[in-house]
mmCIF file of C-alpha atoms in Angstrom:
data_model
loop_
_atom_site.group_PDB
_atom_site.id
_atom_site.type_symbol
_atom_site.label_atom_id
_atom_site.label_comp_id
_atom_site.label_asym_id
_atom_site.label_seq_id
_atom_site.Cartn_x
_atom_site.Cartn_y
_atom_site.Cartn_z
ATOM 1 C CA MET A 1 3.940 0.127 -19.399
ATOM 2 C CA SER A 2 0.475 0.608 -17.914
ATOM 3 C CA ASN A 3 -1.031 4.105 -17.572
ATOM 4 C CA TYR A 4 -2.370 3.394 -14.086
ATOM 5 C CA PHE A 5 -1.166 2.676 -10.622
ATOM 6 C CA ILE A 6 -2.169 -0.464 -8.690
ATOM 7 C CA GLU A 7 -3.060 0.415 -5.107
ATOM 8 C CA ILE A 8 -3.368 -2.444 -2.673
ATOM 9 C CA GLY A 9 -5.155 -2.171 0.727
ATOM 10 C CA ASN A 10 -5.883 -4.785 3.409
ATOM 11 C CA GLU A 11 -7.702 -4.756 6.703
ATOM 12 C CA ASN A 12 -8.306 -7.626 9.166
ATOM 13 C CA ILE A 13 -9.688 -8.330 12.647
ATOM 14 C CA GLN A 14 -9.068 -11.617 14.525
ATOM 15 C CA LYS A 15 -11.868 -13.718 15.944
ATOM 16 C CA ALA A 16 -13.012 -12.531 19.394
ATOM 17 C CA GLY A 17 -10.812 -14.066 22.073
ATOM 18 C CA GLU A 18 -7.900 -14.887 19.784
ATOM 19 C CA GLU A 19 -4.518 -13.134 19.891
ATOM 20 C CA VAL A 20 -3.752 -13.360 16.108
ATOM 21 C CA CYS A 21 -5.740 -13.500 12.919
ATOM 22 C CA GLY A 22 -6.021 -16.800 11.131
ATOM 23 C CA ASP A 23 -6.282 -15.003 7.752
ATOM 24 C CA VAL A 24 -3.094 -13.900 6.042
ATOM 25 C CA PHE A 25 -2.741 -11.431 3.121
ATOM 26 C CA MET A 26 0.583 -10.922 1.250
ATOM 27 C CA SER A 27 1.458 -8.873 -1.761
ATOM 28 C CA ARG A 28 4.500 -7.927 -3.726
ATOM 29 C CA LYS A 29 5.169 -5.458 -6.533
ATOM 30 C CA LEU A 30 7.877 -6.595 -8.969
ATOM 31 C CA GLN A 31 9.018 -3.203 -10.297
ATOM 32 C CA GLU A 32 11.345 -4.538 -13.029
ATOM 33 C CA GLU A 33 8.635 -6.788 -14.425
ATOM 34 C CA GLY A 34 5.809 -4.396 -13.918
ATOM 35 C CA ARG A 35 3.855 -7.107 -12.123
ATOM 36 C CA SER A 36 1.871 -7.184 -8.907
ATOM 37 C CA VAL A 37 1.133 -10.419 -7.048
ATOM 38 C CA ALA A 38 -1.222 -10.880 -4.080
ATOM 39 C CA VAL A 39 -2.500 -13.792 -2.032
ATOM 40 C CA LEU A 40 -5.214 -14.111 0.613
ATOM 41 C CA SER A 41 -5.217 -17.319 2.641
ATOM 42 C CA ASP A 42 -7.658 -18.432 5.317
ATOM 43 C CA GLY A 43 -6.291 -21.025 7.765
ATOM 44 C CA LEU A 44 -8.743 -23.597 9.043
ATOM 45 C CA GLY A 45 -10.252 -22.560 12.354
ATOM 46 C CA SER A 46 -8.745 -19.539 14.146
ATOM 47 C CA GLY A 47 -5.816 -18.473 16.319
ATOM 48 C CA ILE A 48 -2.146 -19.318 16.103
ATOM 49 C CA LYS A 49 -2.498 -22.643 14.299
ATOM 50 C CA ALA A 50 -4.683 -21.070 11.606
ATOM 51 C CA ASN A 51 -2.285 -18.233 11.240
ATOM 52 C CA VAL A 52 0.707 -20.588 10.815
ATOM 53 C CA LEU A 53 -1.127 -22.620 8.093
ATOM 54 C CA ALA A 54 -2.335 -19.506 6.306
ATOM 55 C CA THR A 55 1.141 -17.918 6.454
ATOM 56 C CA MET A 56 2.737 -21.053 5.005
ATOM 57 C CA THR A 57 0.104 -21.233 2.221
ATOM 58 C CA ALA A 58 0.350 -17.495 1.344
ATOM 59 C CA SER A 59 4.196 -17.641 1.306
ATOM 60 C CA MET A 60 4.219 -20.671 -1.042
ATOM 61 C CA ALA A 61 1.624 -19.130 -3.328
ATOM 62 C CA LEU A 62 3.433 -15.756 -3.474
ATOM 63 C CA ASN A 63 6.878 -17.341 -4.167
ATOM 64 C CA PHE A 64 5.479 -19.806 -6.795
ATOM 65 C CA THR A 65 3.729 -16.982 -8.621
ATOM 66 C CA ILE A 66 6.681 -14.620 -8.470
ATOM 67 C CA ALA A 67 8.830 -17.407 -10.011
ATOM 68 C CA ASN A 68 6.353 -17.458 -12.923
ATOM 69 C CA GLN A 69 5.165 -20.920 -12.193
ATOM 70 C CA ALA A 70 1.769 -21.397 -13.820
ATOM 71 C CA VAL A 71 -0.935 -20.623 -11.304
ATOM 72 C CA GLU A 72 -2.595 -23.981 -11.845
ATOM 73 C CA HIS A 73 0.672 -25.716 -10.925
ATOM 74 C CA SER A 74 1.233 -23.478 -7.943
ATOM 75 C CA ALA A 75 -2.274 -24.186 -6.604
ATOM 76 C CA GLN A 76 -1.842 -27.895 -7.114
ATOM 77 C CA SER A 77 1.564 -27.886 -5.302
ATOM 78 C CA ILE A 78 0.027 -26.015 -2.386
ATOM 79 C CA ARG A 79 -2.908 -28.418 -2.156
ATOM 80 C CA ASN A 80 -0.583 -31.388 -2.258
ATOM 81 C CA THR A 81 1.558 -29.838 0.536
ATOM 82 C CA LEU A 82 -1.242 -28.917 2.916
ATOM 83 C CA PRO A 83 -2.529 -31.662 5.280
ATOM 84 C CA ILE A 84 -6.153 -32.763 5.172
ATOM 85 C CA ASP A 85 -8.391 -32.406 8.191
ATOM 86 C CA GLU A 86 -9.500 -35.980 8.826
ATOM 87 C CA GLU A 87 -12.894 -35.017 10.311
ATOM 88 C CA ARG A 88 -13.941 -32.453 7.733
ATOM 89 C CA LYS A 89 -12.029 -33.978 4.812
ATOM 90 C CA ILE A 90 -10.798 -30.547 3.687
ATOM 91 C CA ASN A 91 -7.436 -28.801 3.345
ATOM 92 C CA TYR A 92 -6.204 -26.846 6.327
ATOM 93 C CA ALA A 93 -6.187 -23.541 4.337
ATOM 94 C CA THR A 94 -7.973 -21.888 1.487
ATOM 95 C CA PHE A 95 -6.432 -19.291 -0.831
ATOM 96 C CA THR A 96 -6.885 -16.804 -3.621
ATOM 97 C CA ILE A 97 -3.943 -15.909 -5.908
ATOM 98 C CA ILE A 98 -3.924 -12.792 -8.077
ATOM 99 C CA ASP A 99 -1.259 -12.164 -10.733
ATOM 100 C CA ILE A 100 -1.452 -8.796 -12.513
ATOM 101 C CA GLU A 101 0.686 -8.096 -15.599
ATOM 102 C CA TYR A 102 1.962 -4.589 -16.560
ATOM 103 C CA ASP A 103 -0.666 -4.296 -19.289
ATOM 104 C CA GLY A 104 -3.573 -5.097 -16.882
ATOM 105 C CA GLU A 105 -3.959 -8.775 -17.805
ATOM 106 C CA THR A 106 -5.057 -10.321 -14.588
ATOM 107 C CA THR A 107 -5.272 -14.007 -13.573
ATOM 108 C CA ILE A 108 -7.145 -15.005 -10.410
ATOM 109 C CA LEU A 109 -7.099 -18.485 -8.938
ATOM 110 C CA GLU A 110 -9.445 -19.505 -6.111
ATOM 111 C CA TYR A 111 -9.478 -22.428 -3.770
ATOM 112 C CA GLY A 112 -12.169 -22.523 -1.152
ATOM 113 C CA ASN A 113 -12.440 -18.746 -0.481
ATOM 114 C CA PRO A 114 -15.652 -16.775 -0.984
ATOM 115 C CA GLN A 115 -16.172 -15.468 -4.525
ATOM 116 C CA PHE A 116 -14.070 -12.423 -5.187
ATOM 117 C CA LEU A 117 -15.740 -9.331 -6.747
ATOM 118 C CA ILE A 118 -14.720 -7.072 -9.599
ATOM 119 C CA PHE A 119 -16.196 -3.555 -9.667
ATOM 120 C CA ARG A 120 -15.873 -1.362 -12.794
ATOM 121 C CA GLY A 121 -16.766 2.078 -11.480
ATOM 122 C CA ASN A 122 -19.609 1.425 -9.047
ATOM 123 C CA GLU A 123 -21.027 -1.655 -10.782
ATOM 124 C CA ALA A 124 -20.084 -5.291 -10.115
ATOM 125 C CA LEU A 125 -19.030 -7.264 -13.227
ATOM 126 C CA ASN A 126 -20.331 -10.732 -13.941
ATOM 127 C CA ILE A 127 -17.544 -13.192 -13.211
ATOM 128 C CA LYS A 128 -17.022 -16.118 -15.672
ATOM 129 C CA LYS A 129 -14.892 -18.787 -14.086
ATOM 130 C CA SER A 130 -13.452 -21.987 -15.405
ATOM 131 C CA THR A 131 -13.085 -24.880 -13.033
ATOM 132 C CA ILE A 132 -9.671 -26.544 -13.279
ATOM 133 C CA LYS A 133 -10.134 -29.300 -10.753
ATOM 134 C CA ALA A 134 -12.462 -29.884 -7.814
ATOM 135 C CA GLU A 135 -12.831 -26.502 -6.094
ATOM 136 C CA LEU A 136 -9.934 -24.906 -8.029
ATOM 137 C CA GLU A 137 -11.350 -22.104 -10.252
ATOM 138 C CA LYS A 138 -9.609 -19.693 -12.572
ATOM 139 C CA ASN A 139 -10.604 -16.309 -13.963
ATOM 140 C CA CYS A 140 -8.769 -14.094 -16.488
ATOM 141 C CA PHE A 141 -9.665 -10.546 -17.433
ATOM 142 C CA LYS A 142 -8.027 -7.286 -18.516
ATOM 143 C CA ALA A 143 -8.280 -4.570 -15.924
ATOM 144 C CA GLN A 144 -9.195 -1.015 -16.759
ATOM 145 C CA LYS A 145 -8.582 2.211 -14.900
ATOM 146 C CA GLU A 146 -10.936 2.600 -11.938
ATOM 147 C CA ASP A 147 -11.481 -1.139 -11.654
ATOM 148 C CA ARG A 148 -11.415 -2.676 -8.189
ATOM 149 C CA ILE A 149 -10.822 -6.304 -7.214
ATOM 150 C CA ILE A 150 -12.243 -7.137 -3.769
ATOM 151 C CA LEU A 151 -11.295 -10.260 -1.827
ATOM 152 C CA PHE A 152 -12.572 -11.370 1.526
ATOM 153 C CA SER A 153 -12.541 -14.272 3.883
ATOM 154 C CA ASP A 154 -15.685 -16.094 5.044
ATOM 155 C CA GLY A 155 -15.585 -13.931 8.193
ATOM 156 C CA VAL A 156 -17.033 -11.243 5.944
ATOM 157 C CA SER A 157 -19.558 -13.313 3.944
ATOM 158 C CA GLN A 158 -20.730 -15.240 7.043
ATOM 159 C CA SER A 159 -20.823 -12.170 9.398
ATOM 160 C CA GLY A 160 -24.167 -11.730 11.126
ATOM 161 C CA ILE A 161 -25.206 -15.370 10.388
ATOM 162 C CA GLY A 162 -28.125 -16.490 12.479
ATOM 163 C CA ARG A 163 -29.563 -13.019 12.963
ATOM 164 C CA ALA A 164 -33.263 -12.707 12.195
ATOM 165 C CA ASP A 165 -32.438 -10.291 9.290
ATOM 166 C CA MET A 166 -29.333 -12.194 8.187
ATOM 167 C CA PRO A 167 -30.053 -15.931 8.627
ATOM 168 C CA PHE A 168 -27.469 -16.947 6.045
ATOM 169 C CA GLY A 169 -24.940 -14.172 6.781
ATOM 170 C CA TRP A 170 -24.018 -11.204 4.657
ATOM 171 C CA GLU A 171 -25.319 -12.439 1.287
ATOM 172 C CA LEU A 172 -23.563 -11.553 -1.925
ATOM 173 C CA ASP A 173 -26.245 -9.228 -3.348
ATOM 174 C CA ASP A 174 -26.327 -7.244 -0.150
ATOM 175 C CA LEU A 175 -22.545 -7.050 -0.007
ATOM 176 C CA LYS A 176 -22.452 -5.773 -3.586
ATOM 177 C CA SER A 177 -25.046 -3.160 -2.796
ATOM 178 C CA PHE A 178 -23.035 -1.976 0.214
ATOM 179 C CA ILE A 179 -19.884 -1.642 -1.847
ATOM 180 C CA ALA A 180 -21.758 0.182 -4.617
ATOM 181 C CA TYR A 181 -23.218 2.625 -2.009
ATOM 182 C CA ASN A 182 -19.692 3.513 -0.796
ATOM 183 C CA LEU A 183 -18.388 3.897 -4.307
ATOM 184 C CA ASN A 184 -21.228 6.170 -5.126
ATOM 185 C CA LYS A 185 -20.415 8.297 -2.097
ATOM 186 C CA ASP A 186 -16.704 8.481 -2.945
ATOM 187 C CA GLN A 187 -15.752 7.339 -6.413
ATOM 188 C CA TYR A 188 -11.972 7.737 -5.638
ATOM 189 C CA ILE A 189 -12.080 6.028 -2.211
ATOM 190 C CA SER A 190 -8.727 4.464 -1.451
ATOM 191 C CA ALA A 191 -8.202 0.716 -1.418
ATOM 192 C CA GLN A 192 -7.245 0.827 2.291
ATOM 193 C CA LYS A 193 -10.256 2.919 3.301
ATOM 194 C CA LEU A 194 -12.691 0.671 1.372
ATOM 195 C CA SER A 195 -11.267 -2.515 2.913
ATOM 196 C CA LYS A 196 -11.515 -0.926 6.384
ATOM 197 C CA ILE A 197 -15.173 0.100 5.803
ATOM 198 C CA LEU A 198 -16.054 -3.460 4.746
ATOM 199 C CA VAL A 199 -14.300 -5.096 7.738
ATOM 200 C CA ASN A 200 -15.945 -2.674 10.194
ATOM 201 C CA ARG A 201 -19.385 -3.316 8.691
ATOM 202 C CA ALA A 202 -18.814 -7.136 8.992
ATOM 203 C CA LEU A 203 -17.827 -6.512 12.632
ATOM 204 C CA LEU A 204 -21.028 -4.535 13.116
ATOM 205 C CA ASN A 205 -22.951 -7.488 11.610
ATOM 206 C CA ASP A 206 -21.399 -9.609 14.366
ATOM 207 C CA SER A 207 -22.528 -7.023 17.011
ATOM 208 C CA PHE A 208 -18.852 -6.020 17.432
ATOM 209 C CA LYS A 209 -17.734 -9.422 18.579
ATOM 210 C CA ALA A 210 -16.145 -11.181 15.564
ATOM 211 C CA LYS A 211 -17.384 -14.802 15.287
ATOM 212 C CA ASP A 212 -14.477 -15.547 12.875
ATOM 213 C CA ASP A 213 -11.423 -13.923 11.448
ATOM 214 C CA ILE A 214 -12.581 -11.057 9.233
ATOM 215 C CA THR A 215 -10.346 -9.907 6.320
ATOM 216 C CA CYS A 216 -10.926 -7.780 3.250
ATOM 217 C CA SER A 217 -8.363 -6.865 0.565
ATOM 218 C CA VAL A 218 -8.924 -4.360 -2.186
ATOM 219 C CA ILE A 219 -6.877 -3.844 -5.377
ATOM 220 C CA TYR A 220 -7.571 -0.529 -7.102
ATOM 221 C CA PHE A 221 -6.414 0.471 -10.588
ATOM 222 C CA ARG A 222 -6.145 4.258 -10.765
ATOM 223 C CA ASP A 223 -4.050 7.275 -11.814
ATOM 224 C CA PRO A 224 -0.794 7.495 -9.882
ATOM 225 C CA ARG A 225 -0.162 10.184 -7.322
ATOM 226 C CA ASN A 226 3.249 11.759 -7.790
ATOM 227 C CA LEU A 227 5.480 13.446 -5.196
ATOM 228 C CA ILE A 228 8.917 15.050 -5.418
ATOM 229 C CA ILE A 229 11.232 15.641 -2.491
ATOM 230 C CA CYS A 230 13.999 18.024 -3.155
ATOM 231 C CA THR A 231 16.870 18.079 -0.604
ATOM 232 C CA GLY A 232 20.381 19.507 -0.652
ATOM 233 C CA PRO A 233 22.010 22.044 -2.909
ATOM 234 C CA PRO A 234 23.322 20.877 -6.310
ATOM 235 C CA TYR A 235 26.941 19.910 -6.634
ATOM 236 C CA LYS A 236 27.632 23.017 -8.791
ATOM 237 C CA MET A 237 25.900 26.318 -8.199
ATOM 238 C CA GLU A 238 25.325 26.507 -11.971
ATOM 239 C CA LYS A 239 22.733 23.776 -11.535
ATOM 240 C CA ASP A 240 20.587 25.781 -8.973
ATOM 241 C CA GLN A 241 18.314 27.063 -11.754
ATOM 242 C CA LEU A 242 17.864 23.474 -13.165
ATOM 243 C CA MET A 243 16.857 22.217 -9.675
ATOM 244 C CA ALA A 244 14.355 24.984 -9.216
ATOM 245 C CA LYS A 245 12.893 24.446 -12.671
ATOM 246 C CA THR A 246 12.599 20.662 -12.082
ATOM 247 C CA VAL A 247 10.665 21.289 -8.919
ATOM 248 C CA SER A 248 8.480 24.038 -10.372
ATOM 249 C CA GLU A 249 7.509 21.982 -13.427
ATOM 250 C CA PHE A 250 6.922 18.705 -11.580
ATOM 251 C CA ASN A 251 3.417 17.332 -12.029
ATOM 252 C CA GLY A 252 2.462 16.429 -8.517
ATOM 253 C CA SER A 253 3.020 17.386 -4.867
ATOM 254 C CA LYS A 254 6.329 18.995 -3.805
ATOM 255 C CA ILE A 255 8.422 18.940 -0.602
ATOM 256 C CA ILE A 256 11.580 20.882 0.031
ATOM 257 C CA CYS A 257 13.848 19.620 2.850
ATOM 258 C CA GLY A 258 16.680 21.795 3.941
ATOM 259 C CA GLY A 259 17.223 25.464 4.669
ATOM 260 C CA THR A 260 19.825 25.975 1.890
ATOM 261 C CA THR A 261 17.737 24.136 -0.550
ATOM 262 C CA ALA A 262 14.686 26.271 0.330
ATOM 263 C CA GLN A 263 16.811 29.391 -0.142
ATOM 264 C CA ILE A 264 17.844 28.240 -3.639
ATOM 265 C CA ILE A 265 14.241 27.473 -4.628
ATOM 266 C CA SER A 266 13.071 30.798 -3.166
ATOM 267 C CA ARG A 267 15.751 32.740 -5.027
ATOM 268 C CA GLU A 268 15.438 31.078 -8.365
ATOM 269 C CA LEU A 269 11.648 31.130 -8.433
ATOM 270 C CA GLU A 270 11.548 34.599 -6.891
ATOM 271 C CA LYS A 271 9.147 33.528 -4.130
ATOM 272 C CA GLU A 272 9.363 34.468 -0.467
ATOM 273 C CA ILE A 273 9.975 32.013 2.441
ATOM 274 C CA ASP A 274 7.679 32.404 5.384
ATOM 275 C CA VAL A 275 8.600 30.499 8.557
ATOM 276 C CA ASP A 276 5.749 29.105 10.721
ATOM 277 C CA ILE A 277 7.374 29.565 14.107
ATOM 278 C CA PHE A 278 4.560 27.646 15.871
ATOM 279 C CA SER A 279 4.926 24.439 13.812
ATOM 280 C CA GLY A 280 8.019 22.924 15.534
ATOM 281 C CA ASP A 281 7.585 19.907 17.776
ATOM 282 C CA GLY A 282 10.416 20.459 20.206
ATOM 283 C CA GLU A 283 12.650 17.968 18.455
ATOM 284 C CA LEU A 284 12.660 19.422 14.947
ATOM 285 C CA PRO A 285 12.773 22.942 13.566
ATOM 286 C CA PRO A 286 9.516 24.495 12.349
ATOM 287 C CA VAL A 287 8.230 24.201 8.776
ATOM 288 C CA SER A 288 8.170 27.077 6.307
ATOM 289 C CA GLU A 289 6.018 28.072 3.338
ATOM 290 C CA ILE A 290 6.880 28.877 -0.258
ATOM 291 C CA GLU A 291 4.110 29.567 -2.733
ATOM 292 C CA GLY A 292 3.521 26.518 -4.962
ATOM 293 C CA ILE A 293 5.350 24.137 -2.620
ATOM 294 C CA ASP A 294 3.248 21.769 -0.466
ATOM 295 C CA LEU A 295 5.779 21.494 2.442
ATOM 296 C CA VAL A 296 9.135 23.026 3.387
ATOM 297 C CA THR A 297 11.086 21.603 6.257
ATOM 298 C CA GLU A 298 14.582 21.514 7.715
ATOM 299 C CA GLY A 299 16.779 18.874 6.003
ATOM 300 C CA ILE A 300 18.939 16.121 7.517
ATOM 301 C CA LEU A 301 17.449 16.076 11.016
ATOM 302 C CA THR A 302 13.876 15.865 9.704
ATOM 303 C CA LEU A 303 14.681 13.223 7.102
ATOM 304 C CA GLY A 304 16.547 11.220 9.643
ATOM 305 C CA LYS A 305 13.471 11.236 11.899
ATOM 306 C CA VAL A 306 11.350 10.203 8.917
ATOM 307 C CA ALA A 307 13.616 7.189 8.315
ATOM 308 C CA GLU A 308 13.451 6.318 12.007
ATOM 309 C CA TYR A 309 9.642 6.333 12.072
ATOM 310 C CA LEU A 310 9.312 4.352 8.866
ATOM 311 C CA GLU A 311 11.791 1.728 10.072
ATOM 312 C CA ARG A 312 9.947 1.288 13.418
ATOM 313 C CA ASN A 313 6.581 1.194 11.580
ATOM 314 C CA GLU A 314 5.060 3.191 14.450
ATOM 315 C CA LEU A 315 3.156 5.595 12.214
ATOM 316 C CA ASN A 316 0.189 5.760 14.507
ATOM 317 C CA LYS A 317 2.357 7.239 17.235
ATOM 318 C CA ILE A 318 3.621 10.136 15.124
ATOM 319 C CA LYS A 319 2.143 13.568 15.666
ATOM 320 C CA SER A 320 0.699 14.506 12.264
ATOM 321 C CA SER A 321 1.428 18.170 13.138
ATOM 322 C CA SER A 322 5.215 17.539 13.446
ATOM 323 C CA PRO A 323 7.488 18.222 10.432
ATOM 324 C CA ALA A 324 8.387 14.568 10.142
ATOM 325 C CA GLY A 325 4.825 13.554 10.488
ATOM 326 C CA LYS A 326 3.778 15.908 7.723
ATOM 327 C CA ILE A 327 6.337 14.342 5.393
ATOM 328 C CA ILE A 328 5.275 10.801 6.239
ATOM 329 C CA LYS A 329 1.606 11.719 5.656
ATOM 330 C CA LEU A 330 2.482 12.916 2.159
ATOM 331 C CA LEU A 331 4.733 9.890 1.443
ATOM 332 C CA LEU A 332 1.941 7.476 2.329
ATOM 333 C CA LYS A 333 -0.656 9.391 0.330
ATOM 334 C CA HIS A 334 1.464 9.190 -2.869
ATOM 335 C CA ASP A 335 2.426 6.287 -5.154
ATOM 336 C CA LYS A 336 5.434 7.446 -7.232
ATOM 337 C CA ILE A 337 7.992 9.326 -5.286
ATOM 338 C CA THR A 338 11.042 11.104 -6.747
ATOM 339 C CA PHE A 339 13.984 12.250 -4.588
ATOM 340 C CA LEU A 340 15.961 15.089 -6.224
ATOM 341 C CA VAL A 341 19.139 15.019 -4.189
ATOM 342 C CA GLY A 342 21.791 17.752 -4.328
ATOM 343 C CA THR A 343 25.298 16.397 -3.878
ATOM 344 C CA ARG A 344 27.129 19.434 -2.511
ATOM 345 C CA ILE A 345 28.501 18.697 0.991
ATOM 346 C CA ASN A 346 26.992 20.802 3.686
ATOM 347 C CA GLU A 347 29.849 21.616 6.016
ATOM 348 C CA ALA A 348 27.420 22.086 8.975
ATOM 349 C CA HIS A 349 26.868 18.335 9.029
ATOM 350 C CA GLN A 350 30.539 17.467 9.347
ATOM 351 C CA ASP A 351 30.638 18.774 12.911
ATOM 352 C CA PRO A 352 31.834 15.854 15.079
ATOM 353 C CA ALA A 353 29.628 17.180 17.897
ATOM 354 C CA LEU A 354 26.510 16.134 15.968
ATOM 355 C CA PRO A 355 25.095 12.688 16.882
ATOM 356 C CA VAL A 356 26.634 9.759 14.981
ATOM 357 C CA GLU A 357 23.198 8.552 13.753
ATOM 358 C CA LEU A 358 22.798 11.613 11.561
ATOM 359 C CA GLU A 359 24.041 9.947 8.348
ATOM 360 C CA ILE A 360 24.944 12.109 5.416
ATOM 361 C CA ARG A 361 21.974 13.084 3.238
ATOM 362 C CA ARG A 362 22.481 10.499 0.536
ATOM 363 C CA ASN A 363 22.467 7.582 2.917
ATOM 364 C CA VAL A 364 19.352 8.786 4.689
ATOM 365 C CA VAL A 365 17.568 9.166 1.367
ATOM 366 C CA LYS A 366 18.669 5.634 0.319
ATOM 367 C CA LYS A 367 17.368 4.265 3.638
ATOM 368 C CA ILE A 368 13.970 5.946 3.228
ATOM 369 C CA THR A 369 13.834 4.705 -0.392
ATOM 370 C CA ARG A 370 14.434 1.150 0.641
ATOM 371 C CA LEU A 371 11.861 1.319 3.443
ATOM 372 C CA LEU A 372 9.218 2.811 1.186
ATOM 373 C CA ASP A 373 9.898 0.193 -1.495
ATOM 374 C CA GLU A 374 10.012 -2.851 0.770
ATOM 375 C CA ASN A 375 7.571 -2.044 3.514
ATOM 376 C CA TYR A 376 5.068 0.352 1.908
ATOM 377 C CA LEU A 377 5.075 -0.800 -1.750
ATOM 378 C CA LYS A 378 5.924 2.659 -3.114
ATOM 379 C CA GLU A 379 7.615 3.258 -6.449
ATOM 380 C CA VAL A 380 10.652 5.377 -5.585
ATOM 381 C CA HIS A 381 13.368 6.922 -7.748
ATOM 382 C CA ILE A 382 16.428 8.941 -6.794
ATOM 383 C CA GLN A 383 17.868 11.563 -9.113
ATOM 384 C CA TYR A 384 21.157 13.178 -8.140
ATOM 385 C CA ILE A 385 22.107 16.785 -9.114
#
């Protein structure tokens, strides 16, 4: 397997006056195959019609590629499916397909979109393409750690067009220089942050009134960020020491969820628990501190709230200072997440007076795992003890 993690970020802004964006980006990580697939499609024009066409195109491209259909055949099938605009004599959507294998072998197929960029460190690589047919171009290369692939719609490359200082829009050399500048400022800048910076700059080029849909997607090959969440006491007390050792020796960030679990870790590692009485949010108990642990919270109530927030996808409404907000912030910051789940039943949670929605610990963890995997593209594993 590869020794890097593939981080994918995307940002878009719809054309001024439109309700939806006519660009669509989709990605999927196939954990069992060690593959990542991504598609950026730009529907002709803007608004709802463009969005529908781009969504159809991106969905077909993603599904064809996941099914291991050769990218050339996938692209041809999509082109044959899309209608032709009679006036402009072009397809109703453009697309870029990226298929990344576990060893870094990457295939990129473009049809009609602006030229993608590959940065190795803070320098843009020369891209050698082979034309398959008409505007259909293919590029293959082997990615290395700290490489970035940058895709964008013509809302980026044509931003500012007509201005005295940008008569032809945001030209490629200037765009490369801007990216290199930001990579020099922060060599480990996240894929999401870089895509947002590029979209915001394109919007600035348009004097904050987007003349077209603006989309930028970044794929970043980097070291993974690891996180362990330990919750619940082990089935047998004899395993308490093993649980504490697993947490202590874990190479990454650490969260403890649950009062009993925190007491076990504190006792076995011989470290004090300090409660921050001012950190509660009215709904959830306050957090605590244990030396060497990044976050210590209450258990089932807090994890239940985390699952609720993740399912609603209302992360911008969460108070980052709340215990659940602190957990979510760490979850989103990391790539590979391990749940170490104790299987001893906590009698306090069998009280029929507790709300029905408070599922037992294992079910809550499974729900969070599914949401992180499907909606947030995290690599999540559960280990029971």
